[in-house]
XYZ file of C-alpha atoms in Angstrom:
306
model
C -52.209 66.537 129.165
C -53.199 65.461 132.673
C -52.956 61.955 134.127
C -56.587 61.816 135.356
C -58.717 58.809 134.228
C -61.389 59.243 131.743
C -63.445 56.476 133.239
C -64.149 56.051 136.836
C -65.916 53.146 138.671
C -69.418 53.878 139.854
C -70.111 53.466 143.570
C -72.186 50.365 142.711
C -69.304 48.850 140.753
C -67.109 49.340 143.668
C -69.616 47.751 145.917
C -69.971 44.926 143.723
C -66.332 44.294 143.338
C -65.812 44.488 147.355
C -68.553 41.721 147.579
C -66.977 39.538 145.132
C -63.530 39.705 146.896
C -65.263 39.107 150.191
C -66.960 36.063 148.969
C -63.722 34.800 147.460
C -61.880 35.262 150.766
C -64.687 33.428 152.654
C -65.067 30.539 150.160
C -61.063 30.063 150.103
C -60.845 30.480 153.848
C -63.305 27.653 154.329
C -61.357 25.516 151.773
C -58.184 26.109 153.285
C -59.792 25.268 156.797
C -61.209 22.066 155.547
C -57.941 21.027 153.804
C -55.887 21.424 157.185
C -58.556 19.152 158.903
C -58.245 16.504 156.277
C -54.573 16.441 156.067
C -53.764 17.036 159.801
C -54.063 13.176 160.540
C -51.497 12.537 157.737
C -49.202 15.169 159.162
C -49.683 13.742 162.650
C -48.797 10.437 161.406
C -45.754 11.252 159.469
C -44.376 13.592 162.286
C -45.099 10.995 164.991
C -42.810 8.455 163.019
C -39.896 10.767 163.977
C -40.874 11.441 167.534
C -39.407 9.917 170.791
C -41.694 8.665 173.464
C -41.667 11.737 175.571
C -42.582 13.769 172.388
C -45.516 11.600 171.732
C -46.842 11.891 175.321
C -46.491 15.517 175.398
C -48.157 16.348 172.160
C -45.553 17.936 170.454
C -46.304 18.829 166.893
C -43.873 21.026 165.173
C -40.469 19.498 164.300
C -37.320 21.500 165.179
C -39.515 23.773 167.249
C -41.312 21.480 169.645
C -39.010 18.386 169.154
C -35.968 17.220 167.411
C -36.840 14.510 164.944
C -35.231 11.132 165.491
C -35.439 7.979 163.407
C -36.918 5.926 166.293
C -40.075 4.799 164.521
C -38.230 3.688 161.360
C -35.434 2.071 163.152
C -37.848 -0.258 164.867
C -38.822 -1.442 161.283
C -35.353 -1.647 160.099
C -35.951 1.223 157.709
C -33.652 3.890 159.271
C -30.559 5.057 157.372
C -28.391 3.264 160.047
C -30.307 0.004 159.802
C -31.432 -0.306 156.208
C -28.319 -2.126 155.059
C -28.349 -4.604 158.222
C -30.341 -7.857 158.727
C -33.723 -7.085 160.285
C -36.362 -9.672 161.082
C -39.068 -6.884 161.501
C -38.184 -5.383 158.072
C -38.561 -8.761 156.429
C -41.858 -9.294 158.081
C -42.900 -5.771 156.960
C -41.803 -6.519 153.173
C -43.744 -9.890 153.498
C -46.921 -8.125 154.729
C -46.365 -5.230 152.162
C -46.275 -7.949 149.424
C -49.383 -9.676 150.822
C -51.274 -6.410 150.727
C -50.148 -5.311 147.214
C -51.016 -8.631 145.740
C -54.336 -8.840 147.395
C -55.421 -5.184 146.691
C -54.360 -5.171 142.957
C -55.886 -8.536 141.987
C -59.140 -7.985 143.880
C -59.604 -4.463 142.515
C -58.664 -5.658 139.072
C -61.185 -8.612 139.177
C -63.844 -6.313 140.693
C -63.425 -3.668 137.936
C -63.754 -6.379 135.227
C -66.568 -8.143 136.597
C -68.351 -4.831 137.833
C -67.964 -3.239 134.354
C -69.469 -6.111 132.484
C -72.382 -6.320 134.692
C -72.778 -2.529 134.837
C -72.793 -2.688 131.004
C -75.409 -5.088 130.806
C -77.676 -3.337 133.436
C -77.274 -0.052 131.345
C -77.899 -1.573 128.014
C -80.197 -4.473 128.407
C -83.539 -5.140 130.314
C -83.435 -8.071 132.665
C -86.031 -9.624 134.894
C -85.405 -12.149 137.630
C -88.550 -12.995 139.624
C -90.035 -9.661 140.488
C -86.819 -7.758 140.058
C -85.978 -5.704 137.087
C -82.818 -3.846 136.252
C -83.239 -1.028 139.048
C -84.098 -3.621 141.682
C -81.060 -5.869 140.460
C -78.951 -2.746 140.970
C -80.148 -1.870 144.456
C -79.751 -5.519 145.457
C -76.179 -5.296 144.717
C -75.940 -1.994 146.757
C -77.878 -3.335 149.551
C -74.913 -5.836 150.163
C -73.106 -3.029 151.735
C -75.805 -2.427 154.427
C -74.657 -5.492 156.298
C -71.946 -4.867 158.983
C -68.910 -7.039 158.689
C -69.287 -8.666 162.107
C -72.545 -10.293 160.852
C -70.758 -12.025 158.030
C -67.649 -13.223 160.260
C -68.827 -16.448 161.495
C -70.490 -17.693 158.026
C -67.121 -16.625 156.248
C -65.082 -18.281 159.060
C -66.984 -21.665 158.883
C -66.973 -21.522 155.019
C -63.342 -20.876 154.614
C -62.415 -23.472 157.171
C -64.495 -26.049 155.025
C -62.761 -24.798 151.624
C -59.218 -24.668 153.186
C -58.889 -20.941 152.393
C -58.078 -19.799 155.989
C -54.756 -17.792 155.840
C -54.503 -17.778 152.175
C -54.097 -14.795 149.776
C -56.745 -16.262 147.383
C -59.398 -16.218 150.136
C -58.748 -12.669 150.875
C -58.961 -11.824 147.013
C -62.179 -13.632 146.684
C -63.649 -12.036 149.702
C -62.286 -8.472 148.850
C -63.576 -8.863 145.127
C -67.036 -9.470 146.294
C -66.947 -6.675 149.064
C -66.125 -3.875 146.435
C -68.070 -5.276 143.564
C -71.377 -3.362 144.549
C -69.452 -0.088 144.569
C -67.776 -0.771 141.208
C -71.269 -1.749 139.441
C -72.902 1.414 140.567
C -70.044 3.816 139.501
C -69.806 1.785 136.155
C -73.450 1.840 135.513
C -73.676 5.779 135.520
C -70.599 5.830 133.354
C -72.201 3.443 130.678
C -75.570 5.165 131.029
C -73.909 8.545 130.146
C -72.529 7.280 126.813
C -75.008 7.744 123.825
C -76.224 4.234 122.446
C -75.940 5.815 119.091
C -72.148 5.260 119.133
C -72.797 1.300 119.394
C -75.375 1.499 116.816
C -73.022 3.097 114.462
C -70.253 0.818 115.248
C -72.742 -2.314 114.472
C -73.524 -0.696 111.310
C -69.911 -0.494 110.391
C -69.878 -4.330 110.993
C -69.049 -4.799 114.640
C -70.712 -7.066 116.953
C -71.836 -6.359 120.509
C -68.620 -7.287 121.821
C -66.503 -5.358 119.446
C -68.533 -2.281 119.894
C -68.062 -2.746 123.724
C -64.203 -3.144 123.388
C -63.335 -0.520 120.778
C -65.926 2.217 121.242
C -67.295 2.080 124.802
C -64.487 0.864 126.766
C -62.146 3.673 125.809
C -64.778 6.274 126.702
C -65.542 4.714 130.094
C -61.783 4.192 130.882
C -61.422 7.392 133.271
C -64.443 5.795 135.240
C -63.010 2.466 135.369
C -59.573 3.975 136.871
C -61.719 5.977 139.406
C -63.503 2.882 140.310
C -60.144 0.925 140.369
C -58.570 3.375 142.585
C -61.501 3.351 145.107
C -61.541 -0.425 145.124
C -57.641 -0.269 145.845
C -58.135 2.148 148.654
C -60.767 0.016 150.203
C -59.120 -3.360 149.983
C -55.681 -2.047 150.858
C -56.948 -0.548 154.136
C -59.409 -3.350 155.095
C -58.555 -4.854 158.606
C -61.415 -6.836 160.035
C -61.543 -9.792 157.707
C -57.681 -9.748 157.325
C -57.283 -10.001 161.062
C -60.193 -12.814 161.076
C -59.151 -14.992 158.300
C -55.521 -14.811 158.497
C -52.946 -15.644 161.004
C -49.382 -16.293 159.517
C -48.776 -16.305 155.805
C -51.431 -14.006 154.415
C -51.408 -11.264 156.847
C -51.545 -7.689 155.483
C -50.189 -4.512 156.536
C -53.224 -3.162 158.473
C -53.182 -6.283 160.617
C -49.361 -5.435 161.244
C -50.052 -1.996 162.223
C -52.702 -2.669 164.697
C -50.070 -5.250 166.359
C -47.681 -2.615 167.401
C -48.447 -3.133 171.174
C -46.249 -4.328 173.703
C -46.030 -4.775 177.550
C -45.530 -0.910 177.953
C -48.421 0.067 175.772
C -48.781 1.079 172.168
C -45.607 1.991 170.281
C -47.104 4.971 168.721
C -43.798 5.738 166.885
C -43.802 2.345 165.314
C -47.336 2.379 164.390
C -46.956 5.798 162.768
C -43.885 4.644 160.704
C -45.787 1.790 159.550
C -48.793 3.638 158.792
C -46.815 6.191 156.716
C -45.025 3.455 154.846
C -48.560 1.874 154.307
C -50.101 5.088 152.841
C -47.489 6.292 150.653
C -48.026 4.017 147.773
C -51.815 5.202 147.714
C -50.645 8.745 147.736
C -48.283 8.245 144.933
C -51.058 6.423 142.721
C -53.629 9.258 143.601
C -51.104 11.861 142.407
C -50.360 9.874 139.265
C -53.721 8.998 138.297
C -55.439 12.114 139.497
C -56.650 13.485 136.152
C -58.428 9.986 135.567
C -60.117 10.165 138.889
C -61.453 13.568 138.439
C -62.710 12.689 134.855
C -64.211 9.637 136.150
C -66.207 11.072 138.866
C -67.352 13.914 136.747
C -68.421 11.924 133.809
C -71.133 10.107 135.499
C -72.682 13.482 136.896
C -72.940 15.156 133.479
C -75.337 13.604 131.111
């Protein structure tokens, strides 16, 4: 009994298989290249936090090859292993700004998701008319608020907040951030609710539930992944917002982006300190993104499949 194969691939099959592998190599090559481009700024930021001044100026990139990692950036913040147990004014200021950013981003994102979800549900289930505007016009009106550049709104908000005594307050930032991300939440959640069949609510109402009962017990659990995705997007936008935080705060309500931008001195920019601050600022977002990844994917995909 010989070991020869009874069936052999034809030339057409072998050609098809070679094309399939070639296409996969090209696709994965492009994806890997794009991933490197997207992740390089994060790598540069983290590696710079461990560099000395000459390493930054010379553009050294690979630790233990181009340069020897040091704790210079983290030491300037009081967060290095040899300073973490000692008193540090800079570390206290960092913790204060970190708490301000956390409170502002979490509260404003939560408010935006709650208000935006209610508005989106109404726009997807009921018909409205305000002057000449109907549902689609109202939805576009919300989205159009993002067209204005922030600098156009700087003076009106500055005057308004001064009159309302909201300058340099966390409440003022929360209100402004909620308004700024509300249009995005409305558009994301409107697609989410529009993709949920109305028959589910009708069946719930037949069983004795009202409009609010059907919303909270049937619709809300189905739309939860979309709400989480909208919350994460709002959190990222509010956490990284700099312009209004620098304009409307000075001492008590300053956030991390303002502190990152202030890492300048008489000798120029302290890149190592700025990189350490930036690394500490993006770590919470990375952790949240990894933990809630499945909700983000579900939420983004749900609105596209109807």
